[in-house]
């Protein structure tokens, strides 16, 4: 996998950007709090980075297909680098900081969509599945490293942490510009329609094709319950910690448990099992992920909760790369960035919904009861999702149809042969139920 020099460049650039992003989140949160002494405004500084996905993630991601992926990634990195330098200006009013952070995060959806669509052009076969697994694990590791390093540096000087983030974006842009070959855009100007129409096609190909829809349901279901222990960690640790474990230690253990489990699961499952075995394990792991959280009904100590959360993350990571790989293989090239936008936005919304609902329920009921019952419902949901999983022939037909679509020449007219603005020889985004795109972790 790492013998592919273009993938090495994209991989290192992505890791730098991720670490820098989490460093910046820690720094901006502290910077706003130091200025305002307001917990609410400090939380808003953290939450504003999610707004672009919630307000227009699919539309912003669709832009990535209109231009060469390398150009999109480099341009987004340079834009974010410049804005981070501005945010690092000392004594900048917090209102301006919030606006600039929002502007910088507007570049996240197109940048990540372009990267997501580019990787399948660099890796094929099982290397793609392993690449997605390693990429996802590094993203989780970057979260842990970025938060720890960012909090440490920001405590001394938040502006230095922000300049560090700007430097990571600059290095990322340089690596992609020098290390990735220039490729033409998958959608040339003659084949464009209205941006909103192109975005709607992304939703159509995901939810109107059985194979893509099955993977989307599996991914969204996993996100619905796996985030809950992390989201409720602060209240859980302060309510339930006892003995020699402090509330702070308990909170930290619960919050990092899922990412650590995800890292281990992604690396170990991809290395210990071949493609056929991973495919067979995907559905059992999907059911196991919420099942391991059900024992919190017994109100175990926080460190046991952290262990169960880590096991959940392990199971999700073992299942997710195979689902991602299947999604990539069965998705026509011309829909990859748009499909990424749909899935990434769905993941963000579902995670926020899960934490919000369980948080409201935890105001009235004990947290262990809420999380245990929520996870039990997740088991039922996952069982239904796995029972409705398409058979192997349907999945193979979807991959074959996508490969055929990718090999076809682009349509002759501006809106394609069926007048729907499709690309890559796919007249109907869901024709024959044979097209699929990759899910996101």
Coordinates of C-alpha atoms in Angstrom, one line a residue, residues 78-276:
X78 CA -4.0 27.2 1.3
X79 CA -7.2 28.9 2.2
X80 CA -7.3 27.3 5.6
X81 CA -3.6 28.1 6.2
X82 CA -4.2 31.8 5.5
X83 CA -7.3 32.0 7.7
X84 CA -5.5 30.3 10.6
X85 CA -2.7 32.9 10.4
X86 CA -5.3 35.6 10.7
X87 CA -7.0 33.9 13.7
X88 CA -3.5 33.8 15.4
X89 CA -3.4 37.6 15.4
X90 CA -3.1 38.6 19.1
X91 CA -6.1 40.2 20.8
X92 CA -8.5 39.5 17.9
X93 CA -12.1 39.8 19.1
X94 CA -13.8 36.5 19.8
X95 CA -16.6 37.4 17.4
X96 CA -14.0 37.7 14.6
X97 CA -12.4 34.4 15.7
X98 CA -15.7 32.6 15.4
X99 CA -16.4 34.0 11.9
X100 CA -12.9 33.1 10.7
X101 CA -13.1 29.6 12.1
X102 CA -16.4 29.1 10.3
X103 CA -14.9 30.4 7.1
X104 CA -12.0 28.0 7.4
X105 CA -14.1 25.0 8.1
X106 CA -16.1 25.7 4.9
X107 CA -13.1 24.2 3.1
X108 CA -13.4 20.9 4.9
X109 CA -16.2 19.3 2.9
X110 CA -14.7 19.8 -0.6
X111 CA -11.2 19.0 0.6
X112 CA -12.3 15.7 2.3
X113 CA -14.6 14.8 -0.6
X114 CA -11.8 15.3 -3.1
X115 CA -9.4 13.1 -0.9
X116 CA -12.1 10.5 -0.5
X117 CA -12.7 10.3 -4.2
X118 CA -8.9 10.4 -5.1
X119 CA -7.9 7.4 -2.9
X120 CA -9.8 4.8 -5.0
X121 CA -7.8 6.1 -8.0
X122 CA -4.6 5.4 -6.2
X123 CA -5.3 2.0 -4.6
X124 CA -7.2 -1.0 -6.0
X125 CA -8.5 -4.3 -4.7
X126 CA -7.6 -5.3 -1.1
X127 CA -5.0 -2.5 -0.9
X128 CA -7.9 -0.1 -1.0
X129 CA -9.7 -1.8 1.9
X130 CA -6.4 -1.8 3.9
X131 CA -5.7 1.8 2.9
X132 CA -9.1 3.0 4.1
X133 CA -8.6 1.1 7.4
X134 CA -5.2 2.6 8.1
X135 CA -6.5 6.0 7.0
X136 CA -9.4 5.8 9.5
X137 CA -7.2 4.6 12.3
X138 CA -4.8 7.4 11.8
X139 CA -7.7 9.9 11.8
X140 CA -8.6 8.6 15.3
X141 CA -5.0 8.7 16.5
X142 CA -4.7 12.3 15.2
X143 CA -7.7 13.2 17.3
X144 CA -6.1 11.9 20.5
X145 CA -2.7 13.4 19.7
X146 CA -4.1 16.7 18.4
X147 CA -6.3 17.3 21.5
X148 CA -3.4 16.4 24.0
X149 CA -0.8 18.4 22.1
X150 CA -3.2 21.3 21.4
X151 CA -4.3 21.6 25.0
X152 CA -0.7 21.6 26.2
X153 CA 0.5 24.2 23.7
X154 CA -2.6 26.4 24.0
X155 CA -2.2 26.5 27.8
X156 CA 1.1 28.3 27.2
X157 CA 0.2 30.3 24.0
X158 CA -3.0 29.6 21.9
X159 CA -1.6 31.7 19.1
X160 CA 1.4 29.4 18.7
X161 CA -1.0 26.4 18.4
X162 CA -2.9 28.2 15.7
X163 CA 0.3 29.0 13.8
X164 CA 1.2 25.3 14.1
X165 CA -2.1 24.4 12.5
X166 CA -1.4 26.9 9.7
X167 CA 2.0 25.3 9.1
X168 CA 0.4 21.8 8.9
X169 CA -1.9 23.1 6.1
X170 CA 1.0 24.6 4.3
X171 CA 3.0 21.3 4.4
X172 CA -0.1 19.4 3.4
X173 CA -0.6 21.6 0.3
X174 CA 3.0 21.2 -0.6
X175 CA 2.9 17.4 -0.3
X176 CA -0.2 17.1 -2.4
X177 CA 1.0 19.5 -5.0
X178 CA 4.4 17.7 -5.4
X179 CA 3.4 14.2 -4.7
X180 CA 0.1 13.7 -6.6
X181 CA -0.2 13.5 -10.3
X182 CA -2.6 16.0 -11.9
X183 CA -5.7 14.4 -13.2
X184 CA -8.7 16.0 -15.0
X185 CA -11.9 16.7 -13.2
X186 CA -14.4 13.8 -13.4
X187 CA -17.1 16.3 -14.5
X188 CA -16.1 18.7 -17.2
X189 CA -17.9 22.0 -17.8
X190 CA -20.0 20.5 -20.7
X191 CA -21.5 17.9 -18.4
X192 CA -22.4 20.2 -15.4
X193 CA -25.9 21.0 -14.4
X194 CA -27.1 23.1 -11.5
X195 CA -25.1 22.5 -8.3
X196 CA -28.2 21.7 -6.3
X197 CA -29.3 19.2 -8.9
X198 CA -25.9 17.5 -8.8
X199 CA -26.2 17.4 -5.0
X200 CA -29.6 15.8 -5.3
X201 CA -28.2 13.1 -7.6
X202 CA -25.7 12.3 -4.8
X203 CA -28.6 11.6 -2.4
X204 CA -30.4 9.6 -5.1
X205 CA -27.5 7.3 -5.8
X206 CA -27.1 6.6 -2.1
X207 CA -30.7 6.0 -1.0
X208 CA -32.3 4.7 -4.2
X209 CA -30.0 1.8 -4.8
X210 CA -30.4 -1.3 -2.6
X211 CA -26.7 -2.0 -2.1
X212 CA -25.7 1.6 -1.4
X213 CA -28.7 2.0 0.9
X214 CA -27.8 -1.1 2.8
X215 CA -24.3 0.1 3.5
X216 CA -25.6 3.6 4.4
X217 CA -28.0 2.1 6.9
X218 CA -25.2 0.0 8.4
X219 CA -22.9 3.0 8.8
X220 CA -25.5 5.3 10.2
X221 CA -26.7 2.7 12.7
X222 CA -23.2 2.2 13.9
X223 CA -22.8 6.0 14.4
X224 CA -26.1 6.2 16.2
X225 CA -24.9 4.4 19.4
X226 CA -21.1 4.2 19.3
X227 CA -20.8 8.0 20.0
X228 CA -23.0 8.0 23.1
X229 CA -20.5 7.0 25.8
X230 CA -18.1 9.7 24.5
X231 CA -20.8 12.3 24.4
X232 CA -22.0 11.6 27.9
X233 CA -18.6 11.0 29.4
X234 CA -18.4 14.2 31.5
X235 CA -21.7 13.8 33.2
X236 CA -21.2 10.0 33.6
X237 CA -17.7 10.4 35.2
X238 CA -18.9 13.0 37.7
X239 CA -22.0 11.0 38.6
X240 CA -20.6 7.5 38.7
X241 CA -16.8 7.8 39.5
X242 CA -15.9 6.3 42.9
X243 CA -13.0 4.8 44.7
X244 CA -9.5 5.9 43.7
X245 CA -10.5 7.0 40.2
X246 CA -11.1 10.8 40.0
X247 CA -13.8 12.3 37.8
X248 CA -11.3 13.8 35.5
X249 CA -9.5 10.4 35.0
X250 CA -12.8 8.6 34.4
X251 CA -13.9 11.2 31.9
X252 CA -10.7 11.0 29.9
X253 CA -10.8 7.2 29.9
X254 CA -14.3 7.1 28.6
X255 CA -13.7 9.8 25.9
X256 CA -10.5 8.2 24.5
X257 CA -11.7 4.6 24.8
X258 CA -13.7 4.5 21.6
X259 CA -11.0 6.1 19.4
X260 CA -8.4 3.8 20.9
X261 CA -10.6 0.8 20.3
X262 CA -11.2 2.0 16.7
X263 CA -7.5 2.3 16.1
X264 CA -6.8 -1.3 17.3
X265 CA -9.8 -2.8 15.5
X266 CA -8.9 -1.2 12.2
X267 CA -5.3 -2.3 12.3
X268 CA -5.7 -5.8 13.7
X269 CA -8.7 -6.9 11.7
X270 CA -7.2 -5.7 8.4
X271 CA -3.9 -7.4 9.2
X272 CA -5.1 -10.7 10.7
X273 CA -7.9 -11.6 8.2
X274 CA -8.0 -11.7 4.5
X275 CA -10.7 -10.1 2.3
X276 CA -13.1 -13.1 2.3

